[in-house]
Coordinates of C-alpha atoms and ligand atoms in Angstrom, one line a residue:
M1 CA -84.3 -183.2 24.2
A2 CA -82.8 -181.0 26.8
T3 CA -79.8 -179.0 25.8
I4 CA -76.6 -179.5 27.8
F5 CA -76.8 -176.5 29.6
S6 CA -80.3 -177.5 30.7
R7 CA -78.9 -180.8 32.2
I8 CA -76.1 -178.9 33.6
A9 CA -78.4 -176.4 35.6
A10 CA -80.6 -179.4 36.7
G11 CA -77.7 -181.1 38.2
E12 CA -77.6 -183.8 35.8
I13 CA -74.1 -183.0 34.3
P14 CA -71.7 -181.6 36.4
S15 CA -70.4 -178.2 36.3
Y16 CA -68.2 -175.7 38.6
K17 CA -71.2 -173.8 39.9
C18 CA -70.7 -169.8 40.4
A19 CA -74.3 -168.7 41.4
E20 CA -77.9 -169.7 41.4
D21 CA -81.4 -168.7 41.7
E22 CA -85.0 -169.9 41.1
N23 CA -84.7 -168.9 37.5
Y24 CA -80.9 -168.2 36.4
Y25 CA -77.7 -170.4 36.9
A26 CA -74.0 -169.5 36.5
F27 CA -71.2 -172.1 35.9
L28 CA -67.6 -171.9 34.8
D29 CA -66.9 -172.3 31.2
I30 CA -64.7 -175.5 30.5
N31 CA -62.9 -174.0 28.0
P32 CA -62.2 -170.4 29.6
L33 CA -60.6 -167.5 27.7
A34 CA -59.2 -166.7 31.3
K35 CA -59.7 -168.1 34.8
G36 CA -63.0 -167.5 36.4
H37 CA -64.6 -167.1 32.7
T38 CA -68.3 -167.7 33.9
L39 CA -71.4 -168.5 31.6
V40 CA -74.8 -167.2 32.8
I41 CA -77.9 -169.0 31.8
P42 CA -81.8 -168.9 32.1
K43 CA -83.1 -172.1 33.8
H44 CA -85.7 -171.9 30.9
E45 CA -84.6 -173.4 27.8
V46 CA -84.3 -170.8 25.0
N47 CA -81.8 -170.8 22.2
Y48 CA -81.5 -167.5 21.0
I49 CA -81.0 -164.8 23.9
F50 CA -83.0 -162.4 21.8
D51 CA -86.0 -164.5 21.5
I52 CA -86.2 -164.5 25.5
E53 CA -89.3 -162.5 26.6
D54 CA -88.9 -159.2 28.2
E55 CA -89.2 -160.1 31.9
E56 CA -86.8 -163.1 31.9
Y57 CA -84.5 -161.3 29.7
K58 CA -84.1 -158.4 32.1
G59 CA -83.7 -161.0 35.1
L60 CA -81.0 -162.6 33.1
W61 CA -78.9 -159.5 33.0
A62 CA -80.0 -158.5 36.4
F63 CA -78.6 -161.7 37.6
A64 CA -75.4 -161.7 35.4
K65 CA -74.7 -158.2 36.8
K66 CA -74.6 -159.8 40.4
V67 CA -72.2 -162.8 39.0
A68 CA -70.2 -160.3 37.5
V69 CA -69.6 -158.2 40.6
A70 CA -69.0 -161.4 42.7
L71 CA -66.7 -162.7 39.8
K72 CA -64.5 -159.3 40.2
A73 CA -64.4 -159.7 43.8
A74 CA -63.3 -163.3 43.4
V75 CA -60.6 -162.8 40.5
P76 CA -58.4 -159.9 40.4
C77 CA -58.7 -158.0 37.5
E78 CA -59.2 -154.5 35.7
R79 CA -62.6 -155.1 34.2
I80 CA -65.5 -158.0 33.8
G81 CA -65.9 -158.1 29.9
V82 CA -69.0 -159.5 28.6
A83 CA -69.9 -161.5 25.4
V84 CA -72.8 -163.2 24.0
I85 CA -72.1 -165.6 21.2
G86 CA -74.2 -168.4 21.3
L87 CA -73.0 -170.5 18.1
E88 CA -71.7 -173.7 20.0
V89 CA -74.5 -174.4 22.5
P90 CA -78.4 -173.6 21.6
H91 CA -79.2 -172.4 25.1
A92 CA -79.1 -168.7 25.4
H93 CA -75.9 -167.9 27.9
I94 CA -73.8 -164.7 28.6
H95 CA -70.0 -165.0 29.2
L96 CA -68.4 -163.0 31.8
V97 CA -64.6 -162.8 31.7
P98 CA -62.3 -161.3 33.9
I99 CA -60.1 -158.9 31.6
N100 CA -57.2 -156.8 31.9
K101 CA -56.8 -155.8 28.2
E102 CA -58.8 -156.1 25.1
S103 CA -57.1 -159.1 23.7
D104 CA -58.1 -161.0 26.9
M105 CA -61.7 -161.3 25.1
D106 CA -60.6 -163.0 22.2
F107 CA -62.6 -166.2 21.7
R108 CA -59.5 -167.7 19.5
N109 CA -57.7 -168.0 23.0
K110 CA -59.2 -170.5 24.8
K111 CA -57.3 -172.1 27.4
Q112 CA -57.7 -175.1 30.1
F113 CA -56.8 -175.0 33.7
P114 CA -56.4 -178.0 36.5
A115 CA -59.6 -179.1 37.8
D116 CA -58.4 -178.1 41.4
E117 CA -58.1 -174.6 40.3
M118 CA -61.4 -174.8 38.3
A119 CA -63.3 -175.5 41.6
A120 CA -61.3 -173.2 43.8
V121 CA -62.1 -170.1 41.6
A122 CA -65.8 -171.4 41.4
A123 CA -66.0 -171.7 45.3
R124 CA -64.6 -168.1 45.6
V125 CA -67.1 -166.8 43.2
L126 CA -69.8 -168.6 45.0
E127 CA -68.9 -167.3 48.4
E128 CA -68.8 -163.6 47.1
F129 CA -72.4 -164.1 45.4
S130 CA -73.6 -165.4 48.8
K131 CA -72.5 -162.2 50.3
L132 CA -74.6 -159.7 47.4
Ligands
LIG201 P1 -71.0 -170.2 22.5 O1 -72.2 -171.0 22.3 O2 -70.1 -170.2 20.8 O3 -71.2 -169.1 23.2 O4 -70.0 -171.1 23.1 C1 -70.4 -171.9 24.0 C2 -69.4 -172.1 25.2 O5 -69.7 -172.9 26.1 C3 -68.0 -172.5 25.0 O6 -67.0 -171.2 25.3 C4 -67.7 -173.6 25.7 O7 -66.6 -173.7 25.9 C5 -68.8 -173.9 26.6 N1 -69.1 -174.9 27.1 C6 -69.8 -176.2 26.4 N2 -69.8 -177.3 26.9 C7 -69.8 -176.7 28.1 C8 -70.0 -177.6 29.2 N3 -70.4 -178.9 29.5 N4 -69.7 -176.9 30.4 C9 -69.0 -175.5 30.7 N5 -68.9 -175.0 29.4 C10 -69.2 -175.3 28.3

């Protein structure tokens, strides 16, 4: 059975899309650490990120770099923090989080934002991504 993230990338489950190409997809985390917290996934379903074969793995990080550049342009912040956890959803994903201080990466501090704010930030990231 397809993972929830495969179904999101296929458009079967809604998401706040931030970026997409043929092989990779980026969308907002629904329980973000900060506004703009984005997940980057390979469309190809692999559970554990370090099981991804080399070419796809390098492509995933290159795509995540572009998303991070777009995210930083869209959301004022000091840095884009990066994390890979993967304990909850069995489909490899990279967390990109706009941060200003180390504690902004604390995964015990998940937040929620109204749908209109989520849609607006995703649209800004998508717009910035389209310029790259
Ligand atoms: P982890 O697998 O531990 O890296 O965590 C999975 C992340 O996916 C969590 O931060 C969740 O908030 C997020 N998440 C789970 N389901 C969805 C969804 N349907 N849309 C967006 N983010 C999700």
